[in-house]
Amino acid sequence: MRNAILALSIALLPFAGNAQTFVTQNGTDSANATYTGGGGELTIYNRIKSASSDSVIVTWKVTDSHLDPNWAFTGICDNNTCITNDAVANPPKGFLLNGGGVAQTSLKYGPSYEDFHALYECTAAANGTSSWIKVNARDLAGSYSTNLYFIGFKNATGVTTTITSSDDVTLYPNPARDAINVLFNRNADVRTIAVFNLIGKMVGPLYRTSSSTSAKIQLVDMPNGIYFIRLMNSQGHVVATRRFTRQ
């Protein structure tokens, strides 16, 4: 009996290989910034450090992206080097645009935050547009990994409460499972968000945004299927509707 209890206790222990071995400076999987002019380059930081006193080697690759036609994603910098995206069709070794190539291996990340950032060129981008990339970062020696999102916005001219471009609102991940993140331009004055099913019935509560640029909607109690998100301003007017899939 004693051996059986010991075996059960060991089985219930968490698998050490899944433990979080590095963390981001933002404390979340996403980092965003707004381009307001000057030089055309937008830098978005989400620095990384080891989650303990031990150093960790992190590899990364770009696995997904949504780029506005007039935005250019120019590269990723870790604490070892900058990998530039000079030619999307023939990226340099180590730059994994949408999953191709060989993973870039950074130097060891210690217990202090060290460089990790994405670069965009958005001089020609229209005001009110946005773009994002997804980077999978993994502990080379263990099984822990996470997806990091770098989202860029270009400011709208003047003040507006109406979202007109499909790129003014970003949903990720889409399809989603447990939750979906909603990013929007602060000038849209988004105050509440509602989720509707295909027959137009609101499902779940009315979400009140605590941020002027983002919200996270929990989906765990929703059946799999297609849904619509409606974003409303301070006067209760619908300023945008977007579709997503829960699976």
mmCIF file of C-alpha atoms in Angstrom:
data_model
loop_
_atom_site.group_PDB
_atom_site.id
_atom_site.type_symbol
_atom_site.label_atom_id
_atom_site.label_comp_id
_atom_site.label_asym_id
_atom_site.label_seq_id
_atom_site.Cartn_x
_atom_site.Cartn_y
_atom_site.Cartn_z
ATOM 1 C CA MET A 1 0.000 0.000 0.000
ATOM 2 C CA ARG A 2 2.813 2.396 0.899
ATOM 3 C CA ASN A 3 4.427 1.873 -2.513
ATOM 4 C CA ALA A 4 1.089 2.450 -4.257
ATOM 5 C CA ILE A 5 0.570 5.751 -2.418
ATOM 6 C CA LEU A 6 4.131 6.824 -3.258
ATOM 7 C CA ALA A 7 3.604 5.980 -6.932
ATOM 8 C CA LEU A 8 0.322 7.937 -6.990
ATOM 9 C CA SER A 9 1.996 10.942 -5.337
ATOM 10 C CA ILE A 10 4.755 10.950 -7.950
ATOM 11 C CA ALA A 11 2.206 10.686 -10.749
ATOM 12 C CA LEU A 12 0.355 13.742 -9.428
ATOM 13 C CA LEU A 13 3.461 15.929 -9.376
ATOM 14 C CA PRO A 14 3.557 18.554 -12.200
ATOM 15 C CA PHE A 15 5.764 17.665 -15.147
ATOM 16 C CA ALA A 16 8.940 19.697 -14.647
ATOM 17 C CA GLY A 17 9.583 20.025 -18.360
ATOM 18 C CA ASN A 18 6.466 22.194 -18.758
ATOM 19 C CA ALA A 19 7.581 24.710 -16.126
ATOM 20 C CA GLN A 20 7.961 28.314 -17.264
ATOM 21 C CA THR A 21 11.695 28.871 -17.724
ATOM 22 C CA PHE A 22 11.677 32.438 -19.105
ATOM 23 C CA VAL A 23 9.389 35.441 -18.790
ATOM 24 C CA THR A 24 8.718 38.635 -20.758
ATOM 25 C CA GLN A 25 9.094 42.172 -19.484
ATOM 26 C CA ASN A 26 5.492 43.025 -20.377
ATOM 27 C CA GLY A 27 4.271 40.081 -18.329
ATOM 28 C CA THR A 28 2.037 39.035 -21.241
ATOM 29 C CA ASP A 29 2.353 37.340 -24.610
ATOM 30 C CA SER A 30 1.691 40.556 -26.530
ATOM 31 C CA ALA A 31 3.463 43.873 -27.008
ATOM 32 C CA ASN A 32 2.144 46.800 -29.015
ATOM 33 C CA ALA A 33 3.203 50.300 -29.964
ATOM 34 C CA THR A 34 1.842 53.161 -32.045
ATOM 35 C CA TYR A 35 3.783 54.968 -34.766
ATOM 36 C CA THR A 36 3.235 58.713 -34.488
ATOM 37 C CA GLY A 37 5.790 59.917 -37.045
ATOM 38 C CA GLY A 38 9.520 60.413 -37.341
ATOM 39 C CA GLY A 39 11.805 58.215 -39.416
ATOM 40 C CA GLY A 40 9.235 55.659 -40.474
ATOM 41 C CA GLU A 41 10.575 52.904 -38.191
ATOM 42 C CA LEU A 42 8.511 51.427 -35.352
ATOM 43 C CA THR A 43 10.238 49.337 -32.666
ATOM 44 C CA ILE A 44 8.188 47.100 -30.379
ATOM 45 C CA TYR A 45 9.903 45.654 -27.286
ATOM 46 C CA ASN A 46 9.074 42.635 -25.146
ATOM 47 C CA ARG A 47 12.375 41.872 -23.397
ATOM 48 C CA ILE A 48 13.105 38.406 -21.991
ATOM 49 C CA LYS A 49 14.811 37.063 -18.867
ATOM 50 C CA SER A 50 15.247 33.701 -17.179
ATOM 51 C CA ALA A 51 12.487 32.841 -14.696
ATOM 52 C CA SER A 52 15.153 31.724 -12.193
ATOM 53 C CA SER A 53 18.763 32.466 -11.307
ATOM 54 C CA ASP A 54 19.865 29.979 -13.965
ATOM 55 C CA SER A 55 20.447 31.113 -17.540
ATOM 56 C CA VAL A 56 18.285 29.740 -20.344
ATOM 57 C CA ILE A 57 18.926 29.499 -24.092
ATOM 58 C CA VAL A 58 15.915 30.630 -26.108
ATOM 59 C CA THR A 59 15.254 29.824 -29.757
ATOM 60 C CA TRP A 60 12.602 31.617 -31.768
ATOM 61 C CA LYS A 61 10.840 31.626 -35.098
ATOM 62 C CA VAL A 62 8.220 33.789 -36.797
ATOM 63 C CA THR A 63 5.210 31.501 -37.306
ATOM 64 C CA ASP A 64 2.404 33.799 -38.461
ATOM 65 C CA SER A 65 1.772 37.366 -39.571
ATOM 66 C CA HIS A 66 -0.846 39.835 -40.727
ATOM 67 C CA LEU A 67 0.754 42.718 -42.572
ATOM 68 C CA ASP A 68 -1.115 45.663 -43.999
ATOM 69 C CA PRO A 69 -0.083 46.066 -47.687
ATOM 70 C CA ASN A 70 1.791 49.294 -46.902
ATOM 71 C CA TRP A 71 3.545 48.017 -43.781
ATOM 72 C CA ALA A 72 6.957 46.327 -43.952
ATOM 73 C CA PHE A 73 8.133 43.905 -41.272
ATOM 74 C CA THR A 74 11.895 44.474 -41.247
ATOM 75 C CA GLY A 75 13.255 42.142 -38.600
ATOM 76 C CA ILE A 76 13.652 40.662 -35.125
ATOM 77 C CA CYS A 77 16.436 41.421 -32.646
ATOM 78 C CA ASP A 78 17.355 39.155 -29.752
ATOM 79 C CA ASN A 79 20.250 39.615 -27.336
ATOM 80 C CA ASN A 80 22.651 38.070 -29.835
ATOM 81 C CA THR A 81 21.929 39.693 -33.186
ATOM 82 C CA CYS A 82 19.322 41.302 -35.430
ATOM 83 C CA ILE A 83 17.863 39.127 -38.182
ATOM 84 C CA THR A 84 16.578 41.399 -40.933
ATOM 85 C CA ASN A 85 13.864 40.592 -43.408
ATOM 86 C CA ASP A 86 15.437 42.173 -46.483
ATOM 87 C CA ALA A 87 13.819 39.714 -48.859
ATOM 88 C CA VAL A 88 10.661 37.898 -47.778
ATOM 89 C CA ALA A 89 10.943 35.436 -50.675
ATOM 90 C CA ASN A 90 14.506 34.514 -49.679
ATOM 91 C CA PRO A 91 14.943 35.265 -45.967
ATOM 92 C CA PRO A 92 18.386 34.879 -44.381
ATOM 93 C CA LYS A 93 19.149 31.726 -42.420
ATOM 94 C CA GLY A 94 17.567 31.970 -39.002
ATOM 95 C CA PHE A 95 14.710 34.226 -40.063
ATOM 96 C CA LEU A 96 11.600 32.050 -40.078
ATOM 97 C CA LEU A 97 8.884 33.967 -41.869
ATOM 98 C CA ASN A 98 5.677 31.954 -41.440
ATOM 99 C CA GLY A 99 7.549 28.874 -40.305
ATOM 100 C CA GLY A 100 10.304 28.388 -42.917
ATOM 101 C CA GLY A 101 14.032 28.026 -42.315
ATOM 102 C CA VAL A 102 16.079 27.166 -39.229
ATOM 103 C CA ALA A 103 15.411 28.476 -35.728
ATOM 104 C CA GLN A 104 17.504 31.409 -34.573
ATOM 105 C CA THR A 105 19.419 30.570 -31.386
ATOM 106 C CA SER A 106 20.026 33.497 -29.073
ATOM 107 C CA LEU A 107 22.653 33.869 -26.393
ATOM 108 C CA LYS A 108 21.741 32.763 -22.907
ATOM 109 C CA TYR A 109 19.134 34.880 -21.136
ATOM 110 C CA GLY A 110 20.056 35.489 -17.497
ATOM 111 C CA PRO A 111 18.021 36.747 -14.509
ATOM 112 C CA SER A 112 17.929 40.339 -15.860
ATOM 113 C CA TYR A 113 15.800 41.464 -18.820
ATOM 114 C CA GLU A 114 17.677 41.441 -22.121
ATOM 115 C CA ASP A 115 16.812 42.578 -25.631
ATOM 116 C CA PHE A 116 14.009 41.109 -27.726
ATOM 117 C CA HIS A 117 12.129 43.334 -30.151
ATOM 118 C CA ALA A 118 10.443 43.530 -33.558
ATOM 119 C CA LEU A 119 10.975 46.173 -36.239
ATOM 120 C CA TYR A 120 8.496 47.642 -38.733
ATOM 121 C CA GLU A 121 8.795 50.239 -41.491
ATOM 122 C CA CYS A 122 5.494 52.083 -41.778
ATOM 123 C CA THR A 123 6.192 55.376 -43.550
ATOM 124 C CA ALA A 124 3.759 54.511 -46.360
ATOM 125 C CA ALA A 125 1.145 52.953 -44.075
ATOM 126 C CA ALA A 126 -2.248 54.625 -43.936
ATOM 127 C CA ASN A 127 -3.329 56.254 -40.690
ATOM 128 C CA GLY A 128 -5.463 53.967 -38.555
ATOM 129 C CA THR A 129 -3.980 50.716 -39.919
ATOM 130 C CA SER A 130 -2.196 47.970 -37.984
ATOM 131 C CA SER A 131 -0.060 44.877 -38.513
ATOM 132 C CA TRP A 132 1.159 42.005 -36.341
ATOM 133 C CA ILE A 133 3.538 39.065 -36.282
ATOM 134 C CA LYS A 134 3.576 35.964 -34.060
ATOM 135 C CA VAL A 135 6.884 34.627 -32.739
ATOM 136 C CA ASN A 136 7.217 31.216 -31.096
ATOM 137 C CA ALA A 137 9.932 31.346 -28.418
ATOM 138 C CA ARG A 138 11.196 28.071 -26.928
ATOM 139 C CA ASP A 139 13.612 26.926 -24.250
ATOM 140 C CA LEU A 140 16.297 25.023 -26.169
ATOM 141 C CA ALA A 141 17.016 22.674 -23.249
ATOM 142 C CA GLY A 142 13.423 22.085 -22.125
ATOM 143 C CA SER A 143 9.866 21.800 -23.379
ATOM 144 C CA TYR A 144 8.578 25.242 -22.352
ATOM 145 C CA SER A 145 7.480 27.509 -25.202
ATOM 146 C CA THR A 146 5.190 30.482 -25.699
ATOM 147 C CA ASN A 147 3.844 32.589 -28.557
ATOM 148 C CA LEU A 148 4.716 36.301 -28.547
ATOM 149 C CA TYR A 149 2.713 38.828 -30.561
ATOM 150 C CA PHE A 150 4.149 42.169 -31.738
ATOM 151 C CA ILE A 151 1.369 44.519 -32.874
ATOM 152 C CA GLY A 152 1.952 47.894 -34.503
ATOM 153 C CA PHE A 153 -0.558 50.700 -35.021
ATOM 154 C CA LYS A 154 -0.298 53.880 -37.065
ATOM 155 C CA ASN A 155 -2.178 56.790 -35.549
ATOM 156 C CA ALA A 156 -5.325 58.123 -37.124
ATOM 157 C CA THR A 157 -5.360 61.767 -38.195
ATOM 158 C CA GLY A 158 -7.460 63.816 -35.810
ATOM 159 C CA VAL A 159 -10.025 62.250 -33.478
ATOM 160 C CA THR A 160 -12.536 59.746 -34.767
ATOM 161 C CA THR A 161 -15.078 57.452 -33.142
ATOM 162 C CA THR A 162 -15.715 55.317 -36.218
ATOM 163 C CA ILE A 163 -13.576 52.396 -37.313
ATOM 164 C CA THR A 164 -13.727 52.100 -41.080
ATOM 165 C CA SER A 165 -10.803 49.876 -42.075
ATOM 166 C CA SER A 166 -10.687 46.129 -41.504
ATOM 167 C CA ASP A 167 -7.141 46.564 -40.201
ATOM 168 C CA ASP A 168 -8.155 48.933 -37.384
ATOM 169 C CA VAL A 169 -9.199 45.901 -35.297
ATOM 170 C CA THR A 170 -7.015 42.839 -34.750
ATOM 171 C CA LEU A 171 -8.268 39.532 -33.301
ATOM 172 C CA TYR A 172 -5.807 36.839 -32.228
ATOM 173 C CA PRO A 173 -5.544 33.935 -32.136
ATOM 174 C CA ASN A 174 -8.245 33.268 -34.714
ATOM 175 C CA PRO A 175 -9.424 30.512 -34.620
ATOM 176 C CA ALA A 176 -9.396 30.675 -30.815
ATOM 177 C CA ARG A 177 -9.988 28.155 -28.060
ATOM 178 C CA ASP A 178 -9.972 29.482 -24.480
ATOM 179 C CA ALA A 179 -9.805 33.240 -25.113
ATOM 180 C CA ILE A 180 -9.477 35.793 -27.902
ATOM 181 C CA ASN A 181 -7.564 39.072 -27.738
ATOM 182 C CA VAL A 182 -9.039 42.201 -29.334
ATOM 183 C CA LEU A 183 -6.769 45.111 -30.295
ATOM 184 C CA PHE A 184 -8.069 48.453 -31.540
ATOM 185 C CA ASN A 185 -6.957 52.035 -32.103
ATOM 186 C CA ARG A 186 -7.339 54.207 -28.984
ATOM 187 C CA ASN A 187 -8.997 56.954 -31.058
ATOM 188 C CA ALA A 188 -11.953 54.655 -31.754
ATOM 189 C CA ASP A 189 -13.268 55.315 -28.197
ATOM 190 C CA VAL A 190 -14.166 51.628 -27.680
ATOM 191 C CA ARG A 191 -15.851 51.184 -24.275
ATOM 192 C CA THR A 192 -17.830 47.937 -24.476
ATOM 193 C CA ILE A 193 -17.575 44.687 -26.446
ATOM 194 C CA ALA A 194 -20.295 42.091 -27.042
ATOM 195 C CA VAL A 195 -20.143 38.599 -28.565
ATOM 196 C CA PHE A 196 -23.003 37.306 -30.745
ATOM 197 C CA ASN A 197 -23.696 33.942 -32.345
ATOM 198 C CA LEU A 198 -24.781 33.379 -35.956
ATOM 199 C CA ILE A 199 -28.470 33.993 -35.225
ATOM 200 C CA GLY A 200 -27.715 37.350 -33.606
ATOM 201 C CA LYS A 201 -28.121 36.317 -29.954
ATOM 202 C CA MET A 202 -25.665 37.833 -27.510
ATOM 203 C CA VAL A 203 -23.686 35.151 -25.679
ATOM 204 C CA GLY A 204 -21.842 35.819 -22.455
ATOM 205 C CA PRO A 205 -21.687 39.142 -20.618
ATOM 206 C CA LEU A 206 -21.171 42.633 -22.020
ATOM 207 C CA TYR A 207 -17.457 43.325 -21.594
ATOM 208 C CA ARG A 208 -16.365 46.760 -20.425
ATOM 209 C CA THR A 209 -12.879 47.617 -21.651
ATOM 210 C CA SER A 210 -10.311 48.537 -19.013
ATOM 211 C CA SER A 211 -7.759 49.530 -21.671
ATOM 212 C CA SER A 212 -7.996 52.059 -24.494
ATOM 213 C CA THR A 213 -6.345 49.673 -26.963
ATOM 214 C CA SER A 214 -7.092 46.047 -26.031
ATOM 215 C CA ALA A 215 -9.376 43.518 -24.354
ATOM 216 C CA LYS A 216 -9.296 39.776 -23.653
ATOM 217 C CA ILE A 217 -12.553 37.841 -24.075
ATOM 218 C CA GLN A 218 -12.907 34.462 -22.339
ATOM 219 C CA LEU A 219 -14.501 31.717 -24.477
ATOM 220 C CA VAL A 220 -14.328 28.635 -22.243
ATOM 221 C CA ASP A 221 -18.126 28.348 -21.799
ATOM 222 C CA MET A 222 -18.963 28.838 -25.491
ATOM 223 C CA PRO A 223 -19.650 25.935 -27.894
ATOM 224 C CA ASN A 224 -17.395 25.607 -30.921
ATOM 225 C CA GLY A 225 -18.575 27.660 -33.886
ATOM 226 C CA ILE A 226 -18.546 31.051 -35.609
ATOM 227 C CA TYR A 227 -19.172 34.231 -33.610
ATOM 228 C CA PHE A 228 -19.185 37.985 -34.110
ATOM 229 C CA ILE A 229 -17.629 40.631 -31.873
ATOM 230 C CA ARG A 230 -19.188 44.086 -31.789
ATOM 231 C CA LEU A 231 -17.207 47.038 -30.473
ATOM 232 C CA MET A 232 -19.201 49.990 -29.150
ATOM 233 C CA ASN A 233 -18.161 53.522 -28.212
ATOM 234 C CA SER A 234 -19.064 55.646 -25.194
ATOM 235 C CA GLN A 235 -22.400 56.622 -26.808
ATOM 236 C CA GLY A 236 -23.343 52.970 -27.369
ATOM 237 C CA HIS A 237 -22.880 53.126 -31.162
ATOM 238 C CA VAL A 238 -21.409 50.073 -32.911
ATOM 239 C CA VAL A 239 -18.090 51.164 -34.410
ATOM 240 C CA ALA A 240 -16.880 47.758 -35.664
ATOM 241 C CA THR A 241 -17.993 44.155 -36.099
ATOM 242 C CA ARG A 242 -15.541 41.300 -36.578
ATOM 243 C CA ARG A 243 -15.949 37.549 -37.048
ATOM 244 C CA PHE A 244 -13.986 34.800 -35.310
ATOM 245 C CA THR A 245 -14.111 31.045 -34.877
ATOM 246 C CA ARG A 246 -14.026 29.154 -31.594
ATOM 247 C CA GLN A 247 -12.661 25.610 -31.894
#
